[in-house]
Amino acid sequence: MMLDVKDLRVSFTRERLPPVEVVHGVSFSVARGEVLGIVGESGSGKSVISLTMIGLLPGTAQATGQVMFEGRDILRLPERDLCKLRGNRIGMIFQEPMTALNPAMRVGAQIAEGMILNKGLSRKAARAETLRLLDMVQISRASERIDSFPHEMSGGQRQRVGIAIALASNPDLLIADEPTTALDVTVQAEILNILDDLVTDLGISLILVSHDLGVIARIADRTLVMCQGEEMEQGATEDILRRPSHAYTRQLLDAMPRRARASLEEGA
């Protein structure tokens, strides 16, 4: 397994109050080339789990258990090694591209920055690689867009830039935290298709985090259902769609529009 998480617990300290645990003993694994979907409502702990995977929890958080990435426990790595891991092995696509991107920096420079710092590429070579990545994530007129600022791009284009930044390190594992939030359904489908193509073409693993079971069902091989920091169930996405074993999963399915649910079940 590329990633093996065992009994993960995350708690936050509070001033003059006892710590509060928000993730309660969650375990899962991700194989090479596999897509794992983590689904649950707001406050279910899914985004906290994704931040734990790359060591970006705030200082008030404490994580216990094991997060083994190719034999190394991420929870016990020093910060220097964590930075190398984030820069070279694990990529992250954040939820809101407008806040994740630097508004005062051209998007091409933001994509190239990691390649210059982590790979030692020259600015000329990094710019050429940036153009290739922009083409890969299907940004039209990449040679023009490379010098745009984030505010000059649509939400879907900004999210594509976020994906390109995550890919710049040639990661083995990509974590996408709500990558289609606030996008219309057409752009949402385009982003999911890009992620699916990346897994197929590059052989990377993907953790897709979403509150929308319909989004997860489109590309996930396996699904982990979360509620209030606990695992409700996990298994093959097809089995969860057709034979959910937990009442909460059935509620997520019931919350979907009837036609959308029927379409998913037919395609599962």
Coordinates of C-alpha atoms in Angstrom, one line a residue:
M1 CA 0.0 0.0 0.0
M2 CA 1.2 3.5 -0.8
L3 CA -0.7 5.0 2.2
D4 CA -1.8 3.1 5.2
V5 CA -3.6 5.0 8.0
K6 CA -4.3 3.2 11.3
D7 CA -6.4 4.4 14.2
L8 CA -6.0 8.1 13.4
R9 CA -7.2 10.4 16.1
V10 CA -7.0 14.2 15.9
S11 CA -7.8 16.5 18.8
F12 CA -7.6 20.3 19.3
T13 CA -6.6 22.0 22.5
R14 CA -8.7 24.8 23.9
E15 CA -7.8 27.5 26.4
R16 CA -9.0 26.6 29.9
L17 CA -11.0 23.7 28.5
P18 CA -10.1 20.0 27.9
P19 CA -9.1 19.0 24.3
V20 CA -11.8 18.1 21.9
E21 CA -11.3 15.1 19.6
V22 CA -12.7 15.6 16.1
V23 CA -11.4 12.4 14.4
H24 CA -12.0 9.2 16.3
G25 CA -9.9 6.2 15.3
V26 CA -10.2 6.2 11.5
S27 CA -8.3 3.6 9.5
F28 CA -8.0 3.3 5.7
S29 CA -5.5 2.6 3.0
V30 CA -4.7 3.7 -0.6
A31 CA -3.0 1.6 -3.2
R32 CA -0.9 2.9 -6.1
G33 CA -3.1 4.1 -8.9
E34 CA -6.3 4.0 -6.7
V35 CA -8.8 6.7 -6.1
L36 CA -10.2 6.8 -2.5
G37 CA -13.2 9.1 -1.9
I38 CA -13.8 10.5 1.6
V39 CA -17.4 11.8 1.9
G40 CA -19.4 13.4 4.7
E41 CA -21.2 16.6 5.7
S42 CA -19.5 19.7 7.0
G43 CA -17.8 19.0 10.3
S44 CA -17.4 15.3 9.6
G45 CA -13.6 15.5 9.9
K46 CA -12.8 14.7 6.3
S47 CA -10.8 17.9 5.7
V48 CA -8.9 17.5 9.0
I49 CA -7.9 14.0 7.7
S50 CA -6.6 15.4 4.4
L51 CA -4.5 18.1 6.2
T52 CA -3.1 15.4 8.5
M53 CA -1.8 13.5 5.4
I54 CA 0.5 16.4 4.5
G55 CA 1.4 17.6 8.0
L56 CA -0.5 20.9 7.8
L57 CA -2.6 20.7 11.0
P58 CA -2.4 23.9 13.1
G59 CA -0.3 24.1 16.2
T60 CA -3.4 23.5 18.4
A61 CA -4.0 20.1 16.9
Q62 CA -2.5 16.8 18.0
A63 CA -2.7 13.6 15.9
T64 CA -2.1 10.1 17.1
G65 CA -2.1 6.7 15.4
Q66 CA -0.1 5.9 12.3
V67 CA -0.1 7.6 8.8
M68 CA 2.4 5.4 6.9
F69 CA 3.5 6.6 3.5
E70 CA 5.6 4.0 1.8
G71 CA 7.0 2.8 5.2
R72 CA 7.5 6.3 6.8
D73 CA 5.1 7.6 9.5
I74 CA 4.1 11.1 8.5
L75 CA 3.0 11.9 12.1
R76 CA 6.6 11.3 13.4
L77 CA 8.6 13.1 10.6
P78 CA 10.5 16.2 11.5
E79 CA 9.3 19.4 9.7
R80 CA 12.3 19.4 7.3
D81 CA 11.4 15.9 6.0
L82 CA 7.7 16.9 5.9
C83 CA 8.6 19.8 3.6
K84 CA 10.5 17.5 1.3
L85 CA 7.5 15.1 1.3
R86 CA 5.1 17.9 0.4
G87 CA 7.4 19.2 -2.2
N88 CA 8.2 16.0 -4.0
R89 CA 5.9 13.1 -3.2
I90 CA 2.5 14.4 -2.1
G91 CA 0.5 17.2 -3.8
M92 CA -2.5 19.0 -2.4
I93 CA -5.4 20.7 -4.3
F94 CA -7.1 23.1 -1.9
Q95 CA -10.8 23.8 -1.6
E96 CA -11.0 27.5 -2.7
P97 CA -8.5 28.4 -5.4
M98 CA -9.1 32.2 -5.0
T99 CA -7.7 32.1 -1.5
A100 CA -5.2 29.3 -2.1
L101 CA -3.5 31.3 -4.9
N102 CA -1.4 34.5 -4.3
P103 CA -3.5 37.4 -5.8
A104 CA -0.3 39.5 -6.4
M105 CA 1.6 36.8 -8.3
R106 CA 1.1 35.7 -11.9
V107 CA -0.2 32.1 -12.1
G108 CA 2.8 30.9 -14.2
A109 CA 5.2 32.1 -11.5
Q110 CA 3.2 30.3 -8.8
I111 CA 3.3 27.0 -10.7
A112 CA 7.0 27.4 -11.5
E113 CA 8.0 28.4 -8.0
G114 CA 8.0 24.8 -6.6
M115 CA 10.0 23.4 -9.6
I116 CA 12.7 26.1 -9.1
L117 CA 13.0 25.6 -5.4
N118 CA 12.5 21.8 -5.1
K119 CA 13.9 20.6 -8.5
G120 CA 16.5 23.2 -9.2
L121 CA 15.1 24.0 -12.6
S122 CA 16.1 27.2 -14.3
R123 CA 13.5 29.8 -14.9
K124 CA 13.4 29.1 -18.6
A125 CA 13.0 25.3 -18.0
A126 CA 10.4 25.9 -15.3
R127 CA 8.4 28.1 -17.6
A128 CA 8.4 25.5 -20.4
E129 CA 7.2 22.9 -17.9
T130 CA 4.6 25.3 -16.6
L131 CA 3.2 25.6 -20.2
R132 CA 3.1 21.8 -20.4
L133 CA 1.2 21.5 -17.1
L134 CA -1.3 24.2 -18.2
D135 CA -2.0 22.3 -21.4
M136 CA -2.4 19.1 -19.3
V137 CA -5.1 20.6 -17.1
Q138 CA -6.8 21.9 -20.3
I139 CA -6.4 25.7 -19.9
S140 CA -6.9 27.2 -23.4
R141 CA -4.4 29.7 -24.7
A142 CA -1.8 28.6 -22.1
S143 CA 0.9 30.8 -23.6
E144 CA -1.3 33.9 -22.8
R145 CA -2.8 32.6 -19.5
I146 CA 0.6 31.8 -18.0
D147 CA 1.1 35.6 -17.3
S148 CA -2.4 36.2 -15.9
F149 CA -3.2 37.1 -12.3
P150 CA -5.7 34.9 -10.5
H151 CA -8.5 37.6 -10.6
E152 CA -8.3 37.6 -14.4
M153 CA -9.4 33.9 -14.5
S154 CA -12.7 32.2 -13.9
G155 CA -13.2 29.9 -11.0
G156 CA -12.8 26.8 -13.1
Q157 CA -9.5 28.1 -14.6
R158 CA -8.2 29.0 -11.1
Q159 CA -8.9 25.5 -10.0
R160 CA -7.0 24.1 -13.0
V161 CA -4.1 26.3 -11.9
G162 CA -4.3 24.7 -8.4
I163 CA -4.2 21.3 -10.0
A164 CA -1.1 22.3 -12.1
I165 CA 0.6 23.6 -8.9
A166 CA 0.0 20.2 -7.2
L167 CA 1.3 18.3 -10.2
A168 CA 4.5 20.4 -10.5
S169 CA 6.2 18.2 -8.0
N170 CA 5.4 15.0 -9.9
P171 CA 3.6 13.6 -6.8
D172 CA 2.9 9.9 -6.2
L173 CA -0.2 10.9 -4.1
L174 CA -2.6 13.7 -4.9
I175 CA -5.1 15.0 -2.3
A176 CA -8.0 17.0 -3.6
D177 CA -10.0 18.7 -0.8
E178 CA -13.4 19.7 -2.2
P179 CA -11.9 20.6 -5.6
T180 CA -15.3 21.3 -7.2
T181 CA -16.9 23.5 -4.5
A182 CA -18.6 26.7 -5.9
L183 CA -18.2 25.5 -9.5
D184 CA -21.2 25.0 -11.8
V185 CA -22.0 21.5 -12.8
T186 CA -20.4 21.7 -16.3
V187 CA -17.1 22.9 -14.9
Q188 CA -17.4 20.5 -12.0
A189 CA -17.6 17.6 -14.5
E190 CA -14.6 18.9 -16.4
I191 CA -12.4 19.1 -13.3
L192 CA -13.4 15.5 -12.3
N193 CA -12.6 14.3 -15.8
I194 CA -9.1 16.0 -15.5
L195 CA -8.5 14.3 -12.2
D196 CA -9.6 10.9 -13.5
D197 CA -7.4 11.3 -16.6
L198 CA -4.4 12.2 -14.4
V199 CA -4.8 9.0 -12.4
T200 CA -5.1 6.9 -15.5
D201 CA -2.3 8.6 -17.5
L202 CA 0.3 9.2 -14.7
G203 CA -0.5 6.3 -12.4
I204 CA -0.8 8.4 -9.3
S205 CA -3.0 7.8 -6.3
L206 CA -5.8 10.2 -5.4
I207 CA -7.7 11.0 -2.3
L208 CA -10.8 12.9 -3.3
V209 CA -12.6 14.7 -0.4
S210 CA -16.2 16.0 -0.9
H211 CA -19.5 16.5 0.9
D212 CA -21.2 15.3 -2.4
L213 CA -21.6 11.6 -2.8
G214 CA -22.4 12.2 -6.5
V215 CA -18.9 13.7 -7.0
I216 CA -17.2 10.9 -5.2
A217 CA -19.1 8.2 -7.1
R218 CA -18.0 9.6 -10.5
I219 CA -14.3 8.5 -10.1
A220 CA -13.6 6.8 -6.8
D221 CA -12.7 3.2 -6.7
R222 CA -13.4 3.0 -2.9
T223 CA -15.3 5.3 -0.6
L224 CA -15.0 6.1 3.1
V225 CA -18.1 7.6 4.6
M226 CA -17.5 9.9 7.6
C227 CA -19.9 11.5 10.1
Q228 CA -18.9 13.5 13.2
G229 CA -15.3 12.3 13.1
E230 CA -16.2 8.6 12.8
E231 CA -16.1 6.1 10.0
M232 CA -19.6 5.0 9.1
E233 CA -18.5 2.5 6.5
Q234 CA -16.0 2.0 3.7
G235 CA -15.7 -0.3 0.7
A236 CA -16.0 -0.4 -3.0
T237 CA -17.9 2.6 -4.3
E238 CA -20.2 0.3 -6.3
D239 CA -21.2 -1.6 -3.2
I240 CA -21.8 1.5 -1.2
L241 CA -24.0 3.0 -3.9
R242 CA -26.1 -0.2 -4.4
R243 CA -25.9 -1.8 -0.9
P244 CA -25.2 0.8 1.7
S245 CA -24.9 -0.8 5.1
H246 CA -25.2 2.3 7.4
A247 CA -28.2 4.5 7.8
Y248 CA -26.1 7.7 7.3
T249 CA -25.0 6.5 3.9
R250 CA -28.6 5.9 3.0
Q251 CA -29.4 9.4 4.1
L252 CA -26.7 10.8 1.8
L253 CA -28.1 8.8 -1.1
D254 CA -31.7 9.9 -0.3
A255 CA -30.5 13.6 -0.3
M256 CA -29.5 13.3 -3.9
P257 CA -31.9 14.3 -6.7
R258 CA -33.8 11.2 -7.9
R259 CA -32.5 11.2 -11.4
A260 CA -28.9 11.8 -10.3
R261 CA -29.1 8.8 -7.9
A262 CA -30.7 6.6 -10.5
S263 CA -28.0 7.5 -13.0
L264 CA -25.2 6.7 -10.4
E265 CA -26.7 3.4 -9.5
E266 CA -27.0 2.4 -13.1
G267 CA -23.4 3.3 -13.8
A268 CA -22.1 1.7 -10.7

